[in-house]
mmCIF file of N, CA and C in Angstrom:
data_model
loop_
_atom_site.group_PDB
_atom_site.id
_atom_site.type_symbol
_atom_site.label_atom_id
_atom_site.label_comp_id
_atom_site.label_asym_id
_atom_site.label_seq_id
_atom_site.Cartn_x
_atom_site.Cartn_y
_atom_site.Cartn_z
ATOM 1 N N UNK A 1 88.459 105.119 79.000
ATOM 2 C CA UNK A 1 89.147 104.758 80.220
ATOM 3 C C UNK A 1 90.359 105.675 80.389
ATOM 4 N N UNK A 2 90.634 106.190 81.807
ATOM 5 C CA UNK A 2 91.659 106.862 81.366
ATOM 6 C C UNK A 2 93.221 106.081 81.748
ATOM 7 N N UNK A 3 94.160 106.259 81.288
ATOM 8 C CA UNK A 3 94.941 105.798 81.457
ATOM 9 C C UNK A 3 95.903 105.610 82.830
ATOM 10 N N UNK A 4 96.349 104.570 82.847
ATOM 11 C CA UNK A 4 97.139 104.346 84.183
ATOM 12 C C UNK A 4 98.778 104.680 83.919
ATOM 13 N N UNK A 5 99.514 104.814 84.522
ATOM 14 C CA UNK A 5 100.766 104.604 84.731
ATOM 15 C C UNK A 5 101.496 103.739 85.178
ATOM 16 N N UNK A 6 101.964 102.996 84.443
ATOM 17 C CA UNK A 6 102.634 101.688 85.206
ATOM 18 C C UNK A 6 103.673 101.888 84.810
ATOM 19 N N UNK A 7 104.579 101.482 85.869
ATOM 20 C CA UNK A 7 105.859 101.471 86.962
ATOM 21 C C UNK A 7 106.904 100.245 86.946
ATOM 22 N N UNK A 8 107.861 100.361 86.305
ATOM 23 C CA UNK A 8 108.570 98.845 87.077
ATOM 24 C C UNK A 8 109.757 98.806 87.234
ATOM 25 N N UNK A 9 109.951 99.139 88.345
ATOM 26 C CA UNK A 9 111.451 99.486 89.157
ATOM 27 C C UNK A 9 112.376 98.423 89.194
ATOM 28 N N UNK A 10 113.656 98.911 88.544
ATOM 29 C CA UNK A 10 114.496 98.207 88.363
ATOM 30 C C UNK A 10 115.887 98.382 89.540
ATOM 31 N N UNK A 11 116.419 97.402 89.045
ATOM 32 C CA UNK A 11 117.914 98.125 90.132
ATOM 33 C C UNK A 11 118.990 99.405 89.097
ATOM 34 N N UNK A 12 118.695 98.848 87.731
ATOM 35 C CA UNK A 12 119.679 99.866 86.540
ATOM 36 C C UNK A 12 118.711 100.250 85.885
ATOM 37 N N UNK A 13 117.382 100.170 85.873
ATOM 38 C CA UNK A 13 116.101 100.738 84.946
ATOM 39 C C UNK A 13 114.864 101.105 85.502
ATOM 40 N N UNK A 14 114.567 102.210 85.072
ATOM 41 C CA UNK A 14 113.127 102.445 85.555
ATOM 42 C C UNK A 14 112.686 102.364 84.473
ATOM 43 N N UNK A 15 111.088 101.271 84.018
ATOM 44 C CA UNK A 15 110.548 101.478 83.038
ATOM 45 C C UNK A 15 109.079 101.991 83.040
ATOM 46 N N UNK A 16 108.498 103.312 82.286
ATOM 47 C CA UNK A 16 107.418 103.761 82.066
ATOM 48 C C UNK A 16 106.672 103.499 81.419
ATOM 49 N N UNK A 17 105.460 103.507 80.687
ATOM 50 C CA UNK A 17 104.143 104.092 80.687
ATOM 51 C C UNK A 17 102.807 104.053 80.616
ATOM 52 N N UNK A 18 101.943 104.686 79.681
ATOM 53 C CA UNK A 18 100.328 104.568 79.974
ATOM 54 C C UNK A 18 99.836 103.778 79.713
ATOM 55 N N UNK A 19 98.707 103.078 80.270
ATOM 56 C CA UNK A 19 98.321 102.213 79.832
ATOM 57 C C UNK A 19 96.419 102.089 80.201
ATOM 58 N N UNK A 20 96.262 102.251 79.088
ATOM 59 C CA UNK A 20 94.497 102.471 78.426
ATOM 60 C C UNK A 20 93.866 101.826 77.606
ATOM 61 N N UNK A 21 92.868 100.981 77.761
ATOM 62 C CA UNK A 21 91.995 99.926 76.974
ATOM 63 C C UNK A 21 92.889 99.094 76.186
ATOM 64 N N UNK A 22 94.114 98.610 77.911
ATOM 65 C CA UNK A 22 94.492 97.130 76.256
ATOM 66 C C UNK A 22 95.986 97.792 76.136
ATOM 67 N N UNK A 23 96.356 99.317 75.618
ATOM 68 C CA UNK A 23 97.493 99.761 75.160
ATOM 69 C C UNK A 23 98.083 100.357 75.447
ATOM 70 N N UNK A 24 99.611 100.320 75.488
ATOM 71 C CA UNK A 24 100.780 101.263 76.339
ATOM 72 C C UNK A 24 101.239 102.316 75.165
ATOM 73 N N UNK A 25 101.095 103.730 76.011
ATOM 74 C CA UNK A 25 101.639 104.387 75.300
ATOM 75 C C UNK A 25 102.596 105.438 75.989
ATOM 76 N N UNK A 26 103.169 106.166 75.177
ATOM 77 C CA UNK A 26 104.261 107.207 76.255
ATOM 78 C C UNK A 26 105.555 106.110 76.642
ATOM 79 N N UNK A 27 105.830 105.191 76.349
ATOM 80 C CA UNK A 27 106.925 104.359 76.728
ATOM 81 C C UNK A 27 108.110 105.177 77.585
ATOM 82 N N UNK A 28 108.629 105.245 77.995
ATOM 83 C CA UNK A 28 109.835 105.834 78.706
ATOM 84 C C UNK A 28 110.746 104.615 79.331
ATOM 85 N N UNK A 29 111.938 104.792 79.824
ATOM 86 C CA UNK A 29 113.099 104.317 80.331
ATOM 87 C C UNK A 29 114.090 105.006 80.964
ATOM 88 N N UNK A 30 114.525 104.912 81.949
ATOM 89 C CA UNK A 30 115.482 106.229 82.007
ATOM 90 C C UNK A 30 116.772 105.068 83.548
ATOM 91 N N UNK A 31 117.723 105.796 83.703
ATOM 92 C CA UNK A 31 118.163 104.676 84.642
ATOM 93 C C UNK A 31 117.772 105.346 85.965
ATOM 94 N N UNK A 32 117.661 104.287 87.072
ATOM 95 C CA UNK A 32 117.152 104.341 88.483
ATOM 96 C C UNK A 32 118.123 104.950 89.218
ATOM 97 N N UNK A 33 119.212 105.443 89.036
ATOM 98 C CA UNK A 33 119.831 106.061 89.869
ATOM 99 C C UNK A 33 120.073 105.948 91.531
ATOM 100 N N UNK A 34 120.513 107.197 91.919
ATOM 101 C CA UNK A 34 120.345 107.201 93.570
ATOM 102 C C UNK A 34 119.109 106.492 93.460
ATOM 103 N N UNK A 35 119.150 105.478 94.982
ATOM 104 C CA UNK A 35 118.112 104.856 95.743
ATOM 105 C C UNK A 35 117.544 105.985 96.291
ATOM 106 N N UNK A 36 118.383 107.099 97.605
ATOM 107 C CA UNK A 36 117.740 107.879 97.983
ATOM 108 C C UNK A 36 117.155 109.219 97.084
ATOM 109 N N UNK A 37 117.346 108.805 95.853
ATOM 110 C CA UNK A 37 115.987 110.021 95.259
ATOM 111 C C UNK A 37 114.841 109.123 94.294
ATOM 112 N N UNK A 38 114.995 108.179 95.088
ATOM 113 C CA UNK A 38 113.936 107.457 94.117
ATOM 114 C C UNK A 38 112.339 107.675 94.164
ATOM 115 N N UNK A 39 112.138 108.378 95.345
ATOM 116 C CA UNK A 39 110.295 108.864 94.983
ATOM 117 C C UNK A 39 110.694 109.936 94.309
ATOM 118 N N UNK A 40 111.371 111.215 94.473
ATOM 119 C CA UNK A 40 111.078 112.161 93.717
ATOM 120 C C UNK A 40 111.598 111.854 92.313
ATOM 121 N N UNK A 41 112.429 110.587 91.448
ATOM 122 C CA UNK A 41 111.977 110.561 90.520
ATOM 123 C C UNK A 41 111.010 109.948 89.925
ATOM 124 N N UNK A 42 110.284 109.003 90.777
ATOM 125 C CA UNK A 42 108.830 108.497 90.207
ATOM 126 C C UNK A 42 108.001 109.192 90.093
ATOM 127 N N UNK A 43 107.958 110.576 91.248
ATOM 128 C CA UNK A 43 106.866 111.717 91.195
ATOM 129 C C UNK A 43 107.076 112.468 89.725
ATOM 130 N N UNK A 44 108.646 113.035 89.601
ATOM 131 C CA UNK A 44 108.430 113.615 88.182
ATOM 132 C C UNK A 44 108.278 112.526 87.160
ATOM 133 N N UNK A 45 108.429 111.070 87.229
ATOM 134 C CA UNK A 45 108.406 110.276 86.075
ATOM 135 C C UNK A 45 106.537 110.719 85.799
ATOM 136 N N UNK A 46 105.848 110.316 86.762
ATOM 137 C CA UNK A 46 104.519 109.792 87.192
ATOM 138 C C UNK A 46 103.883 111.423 86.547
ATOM 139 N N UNK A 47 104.221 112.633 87.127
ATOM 140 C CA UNK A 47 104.024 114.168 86.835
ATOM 141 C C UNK A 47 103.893 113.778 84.977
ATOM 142 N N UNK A 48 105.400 114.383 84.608
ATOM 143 C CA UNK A 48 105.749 114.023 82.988
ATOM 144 C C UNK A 48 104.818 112.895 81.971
ATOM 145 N N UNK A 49 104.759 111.813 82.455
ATOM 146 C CA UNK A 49 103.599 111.375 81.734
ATOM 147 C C UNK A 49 102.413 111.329 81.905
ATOM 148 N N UNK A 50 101.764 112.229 82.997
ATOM 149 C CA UNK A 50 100.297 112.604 82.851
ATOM 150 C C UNK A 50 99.086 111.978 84.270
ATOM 151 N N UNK A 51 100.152 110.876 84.814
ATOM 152 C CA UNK A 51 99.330 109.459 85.443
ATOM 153 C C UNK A 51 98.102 110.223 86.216
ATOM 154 N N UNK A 52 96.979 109.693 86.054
ATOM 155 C CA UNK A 52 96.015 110.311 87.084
ATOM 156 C C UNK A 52 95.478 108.893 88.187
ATOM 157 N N UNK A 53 96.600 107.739 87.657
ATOM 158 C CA UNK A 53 96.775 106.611 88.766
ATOM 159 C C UNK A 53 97.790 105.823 88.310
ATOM 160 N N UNK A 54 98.505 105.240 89.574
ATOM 161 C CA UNK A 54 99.719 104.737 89.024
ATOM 162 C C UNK A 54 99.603 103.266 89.754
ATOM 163 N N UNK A 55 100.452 102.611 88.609
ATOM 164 C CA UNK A 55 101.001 101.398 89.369
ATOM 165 C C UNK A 55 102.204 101.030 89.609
ATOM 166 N N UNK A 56 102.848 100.766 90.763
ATOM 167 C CA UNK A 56 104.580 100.281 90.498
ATOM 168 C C UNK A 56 104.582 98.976 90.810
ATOM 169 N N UNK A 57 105.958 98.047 90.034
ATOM 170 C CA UNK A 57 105.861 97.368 90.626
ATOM 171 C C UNK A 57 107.598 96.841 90.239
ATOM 172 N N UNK A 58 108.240 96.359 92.023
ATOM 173 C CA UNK A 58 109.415 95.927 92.100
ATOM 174 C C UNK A 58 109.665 95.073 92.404
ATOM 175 N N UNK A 59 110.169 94.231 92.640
ATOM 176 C CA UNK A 59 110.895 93.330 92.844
ATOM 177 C C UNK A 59 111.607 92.730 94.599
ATOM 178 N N UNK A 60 110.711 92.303 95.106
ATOM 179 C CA UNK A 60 110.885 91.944 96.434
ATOM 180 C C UNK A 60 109.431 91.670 97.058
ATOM 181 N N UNK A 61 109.731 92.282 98.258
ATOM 182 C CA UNK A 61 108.425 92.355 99.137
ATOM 183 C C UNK A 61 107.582 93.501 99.005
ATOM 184 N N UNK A 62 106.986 93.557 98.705
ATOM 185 C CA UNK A 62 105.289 94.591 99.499
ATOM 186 C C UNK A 62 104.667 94.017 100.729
ATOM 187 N N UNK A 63 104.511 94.984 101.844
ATOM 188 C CA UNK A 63 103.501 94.637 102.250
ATOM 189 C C UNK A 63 101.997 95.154 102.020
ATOM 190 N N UNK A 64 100.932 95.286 102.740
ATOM 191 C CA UNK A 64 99.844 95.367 102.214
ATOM 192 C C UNK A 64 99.267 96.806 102.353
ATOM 193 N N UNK A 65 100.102 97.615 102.624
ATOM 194 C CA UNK A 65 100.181 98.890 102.762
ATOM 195 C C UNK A 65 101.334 99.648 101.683
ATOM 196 N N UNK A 66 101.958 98.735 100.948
ATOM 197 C CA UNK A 66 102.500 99.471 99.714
ATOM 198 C C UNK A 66 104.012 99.762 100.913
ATOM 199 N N UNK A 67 104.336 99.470 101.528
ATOM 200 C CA UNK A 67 105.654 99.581 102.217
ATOM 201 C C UNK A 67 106.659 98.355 101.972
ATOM 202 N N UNK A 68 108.168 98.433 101.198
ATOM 203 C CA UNK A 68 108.906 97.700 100.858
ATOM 204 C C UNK A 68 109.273 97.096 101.871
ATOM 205 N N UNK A 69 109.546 96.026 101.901
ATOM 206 C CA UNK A 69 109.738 95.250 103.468
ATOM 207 C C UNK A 69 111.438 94.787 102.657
ATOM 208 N N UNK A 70 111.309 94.655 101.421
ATOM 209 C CA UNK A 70 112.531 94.423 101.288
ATOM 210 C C UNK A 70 112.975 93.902 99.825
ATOM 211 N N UNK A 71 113.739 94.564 98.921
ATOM 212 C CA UNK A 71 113.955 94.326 97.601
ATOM 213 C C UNK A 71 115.631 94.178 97.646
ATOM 214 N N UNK A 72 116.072 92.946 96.585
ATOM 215 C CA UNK A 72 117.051 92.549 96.559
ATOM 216 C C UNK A 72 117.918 93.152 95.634
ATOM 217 N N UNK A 73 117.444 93.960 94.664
ATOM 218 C CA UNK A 73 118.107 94.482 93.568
ATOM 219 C C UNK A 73 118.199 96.482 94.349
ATOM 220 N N UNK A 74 117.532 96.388 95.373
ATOM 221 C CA UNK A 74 117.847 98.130 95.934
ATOM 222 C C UNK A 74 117.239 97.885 97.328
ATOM 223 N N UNK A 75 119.029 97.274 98.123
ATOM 224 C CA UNK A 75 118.624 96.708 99.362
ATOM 225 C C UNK A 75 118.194 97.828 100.419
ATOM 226 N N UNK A 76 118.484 99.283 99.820
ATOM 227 C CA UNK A 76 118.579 100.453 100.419
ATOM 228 C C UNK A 76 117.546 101.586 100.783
ATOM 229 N N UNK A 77 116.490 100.658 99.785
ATOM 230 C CA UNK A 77 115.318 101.271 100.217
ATOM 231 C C UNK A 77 114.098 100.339 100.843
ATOM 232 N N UNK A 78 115.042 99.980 101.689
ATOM 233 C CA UNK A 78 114.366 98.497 102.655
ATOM 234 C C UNK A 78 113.434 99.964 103.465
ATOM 235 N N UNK A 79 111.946 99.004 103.887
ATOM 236 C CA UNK A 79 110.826 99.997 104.619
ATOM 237 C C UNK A 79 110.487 101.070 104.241
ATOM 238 N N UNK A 80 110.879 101.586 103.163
ATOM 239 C CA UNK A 80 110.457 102.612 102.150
ATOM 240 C C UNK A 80 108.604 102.474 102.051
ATOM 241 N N UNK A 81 108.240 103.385 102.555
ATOM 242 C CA UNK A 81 106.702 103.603 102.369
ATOM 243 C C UNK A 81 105.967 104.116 101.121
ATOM 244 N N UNK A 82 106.413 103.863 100.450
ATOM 245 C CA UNK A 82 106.447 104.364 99.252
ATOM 246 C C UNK A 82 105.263 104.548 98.372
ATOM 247 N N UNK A 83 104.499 103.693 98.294
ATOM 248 C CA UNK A 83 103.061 104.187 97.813
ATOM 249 C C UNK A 83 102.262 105.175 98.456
ATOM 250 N N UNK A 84 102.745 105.118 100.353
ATOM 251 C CA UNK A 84 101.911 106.665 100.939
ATOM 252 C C UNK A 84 102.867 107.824 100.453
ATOM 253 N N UNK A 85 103.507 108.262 99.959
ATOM 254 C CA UNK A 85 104.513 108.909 99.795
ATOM 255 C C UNK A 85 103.990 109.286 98.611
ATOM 256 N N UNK A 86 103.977 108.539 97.165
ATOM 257 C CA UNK A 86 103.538 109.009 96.020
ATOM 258 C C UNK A 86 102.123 109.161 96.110
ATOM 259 N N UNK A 87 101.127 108.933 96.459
ATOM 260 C CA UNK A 87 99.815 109.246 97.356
ATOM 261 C C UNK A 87 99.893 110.694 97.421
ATOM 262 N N UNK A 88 100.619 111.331 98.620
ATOM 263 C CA UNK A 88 100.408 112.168 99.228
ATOM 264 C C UNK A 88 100.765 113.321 98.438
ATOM 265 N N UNK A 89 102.162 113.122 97.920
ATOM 266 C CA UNK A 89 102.864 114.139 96.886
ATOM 267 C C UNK A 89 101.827 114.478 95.698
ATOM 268 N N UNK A 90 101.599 113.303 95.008
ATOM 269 C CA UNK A 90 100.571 113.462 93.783
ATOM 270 C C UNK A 90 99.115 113.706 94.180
ATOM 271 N N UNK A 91 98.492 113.051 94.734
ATOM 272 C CA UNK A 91 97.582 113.083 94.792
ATOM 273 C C UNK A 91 96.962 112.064 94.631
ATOM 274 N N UNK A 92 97.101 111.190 94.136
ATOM 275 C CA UNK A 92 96.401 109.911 92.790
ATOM 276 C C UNK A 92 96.720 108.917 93.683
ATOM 277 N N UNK A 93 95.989 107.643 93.193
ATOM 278 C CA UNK A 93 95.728 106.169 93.833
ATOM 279 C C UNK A 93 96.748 105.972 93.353
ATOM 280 N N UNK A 94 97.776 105.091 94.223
ATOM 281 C CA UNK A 94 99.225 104.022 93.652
ATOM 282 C C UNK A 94 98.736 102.705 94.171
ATOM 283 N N UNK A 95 99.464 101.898 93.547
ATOM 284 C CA UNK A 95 99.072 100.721 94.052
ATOM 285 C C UNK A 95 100.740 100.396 93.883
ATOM 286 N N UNK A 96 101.290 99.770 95.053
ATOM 287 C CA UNK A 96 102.572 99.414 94.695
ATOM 288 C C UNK A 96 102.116 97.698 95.640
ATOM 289 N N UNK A 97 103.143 97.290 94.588
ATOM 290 C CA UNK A 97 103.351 95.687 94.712
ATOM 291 C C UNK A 97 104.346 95.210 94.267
ATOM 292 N N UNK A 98 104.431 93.452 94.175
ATOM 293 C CA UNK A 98 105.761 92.878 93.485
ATOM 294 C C UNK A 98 105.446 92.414 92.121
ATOM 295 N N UNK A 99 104.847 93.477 91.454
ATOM 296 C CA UNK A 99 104.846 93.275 89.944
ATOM 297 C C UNK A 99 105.246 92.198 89.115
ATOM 298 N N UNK A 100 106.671 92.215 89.258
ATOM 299 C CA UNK A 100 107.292 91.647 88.336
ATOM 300 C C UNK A 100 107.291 90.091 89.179
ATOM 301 N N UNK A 101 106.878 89.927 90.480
ATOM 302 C CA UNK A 101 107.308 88.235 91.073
ATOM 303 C C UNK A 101 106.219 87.602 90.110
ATOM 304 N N UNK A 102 105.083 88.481 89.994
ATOM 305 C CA UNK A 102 103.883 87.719 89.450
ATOM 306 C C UNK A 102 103.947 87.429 88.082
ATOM 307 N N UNK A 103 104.447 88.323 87.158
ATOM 308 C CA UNK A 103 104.527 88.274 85.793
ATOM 309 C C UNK A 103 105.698 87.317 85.841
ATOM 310 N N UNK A 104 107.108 87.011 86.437
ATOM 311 C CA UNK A 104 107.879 85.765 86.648
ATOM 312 C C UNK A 104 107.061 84.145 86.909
ATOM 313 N N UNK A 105 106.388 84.231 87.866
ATOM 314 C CA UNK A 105 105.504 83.086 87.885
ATOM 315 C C UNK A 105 104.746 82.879 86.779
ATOM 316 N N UNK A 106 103.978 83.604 86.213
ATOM 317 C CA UNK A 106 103.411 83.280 84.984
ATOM 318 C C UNK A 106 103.989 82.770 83.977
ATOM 319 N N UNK A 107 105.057 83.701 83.925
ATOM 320 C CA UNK A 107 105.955 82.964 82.776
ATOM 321 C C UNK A 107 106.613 81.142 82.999
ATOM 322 N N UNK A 108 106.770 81.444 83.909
ATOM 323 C CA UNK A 108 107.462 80.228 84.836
ATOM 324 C C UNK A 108 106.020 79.250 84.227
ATOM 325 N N UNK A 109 105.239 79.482 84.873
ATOM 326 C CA UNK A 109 104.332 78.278 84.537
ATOM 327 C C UNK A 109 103.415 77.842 83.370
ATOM 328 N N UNK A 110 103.728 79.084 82.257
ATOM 329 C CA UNK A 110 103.350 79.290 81.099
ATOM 330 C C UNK A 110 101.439 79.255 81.118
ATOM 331 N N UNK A 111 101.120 79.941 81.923
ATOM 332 C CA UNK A 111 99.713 79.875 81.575
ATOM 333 C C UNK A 111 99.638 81.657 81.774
ATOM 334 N N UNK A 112 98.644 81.890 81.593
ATOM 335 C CA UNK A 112 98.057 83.560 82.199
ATOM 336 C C UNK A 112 97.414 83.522 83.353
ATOM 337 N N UNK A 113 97.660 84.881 83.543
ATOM 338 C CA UNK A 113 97.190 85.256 85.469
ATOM 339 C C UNK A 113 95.644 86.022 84.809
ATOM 340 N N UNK A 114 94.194 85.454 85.140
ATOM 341 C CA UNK A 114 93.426 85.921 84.979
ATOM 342 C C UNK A 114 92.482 86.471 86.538
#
């Protein structure tokens, strides 16, 4: 399988990496910086570790086109299109969503998301 890139945008952290049959490897961290250079550092995050598909995922809204409708921790990249954007630059399938609301609910309700 080849490996994915997963994404999870923070307001003080960006956290990286691959992830293939089950296991993350390439770990990275680095801080999120400027809002307004935040695709071109997911492109070189996404470049640097190899992704030949990525996943992000932040904290707010997605809509169903991978466009931020609105995140509370980086109010500044409200309507940010952002999965056509890393799409177009890279090349590769993104899937952007609210990652982390879902892995919160899970925890919240202590069962697994199957």
């Amino acid at each position: 399988m080849i490996p994915i890139t997963c994404i999870d945008v923070g307001g003080t952290f960006i956290k990286a990496g691959n992830v293939a049959d089950g296991e993350i490897s390439d770990e990275r961290k680095i801080d999120t910086g400027n809002p307004g250079t935040l695709t071109r550092t997911l492109s070189q995050l996404i470049l640097e570790l190899g992704g030949r598909a990525a996943g992000i995922g932040i904290t707010g809204l997605v809509d169903g086109n991978g466009r931020i409708s609105s995140s509370p921790n980086l109010p500044e990249i409200k309507s940010l299109p952002l999965k056509e954007i890393l799409e177009r630059e890279l090349n590769i399938p993104v899937l952007g969503d609210k990652v982390k609301d879902i892995v919160q609910l899970q925890s919240w309700e202590h069962r697994s998301v199957s």
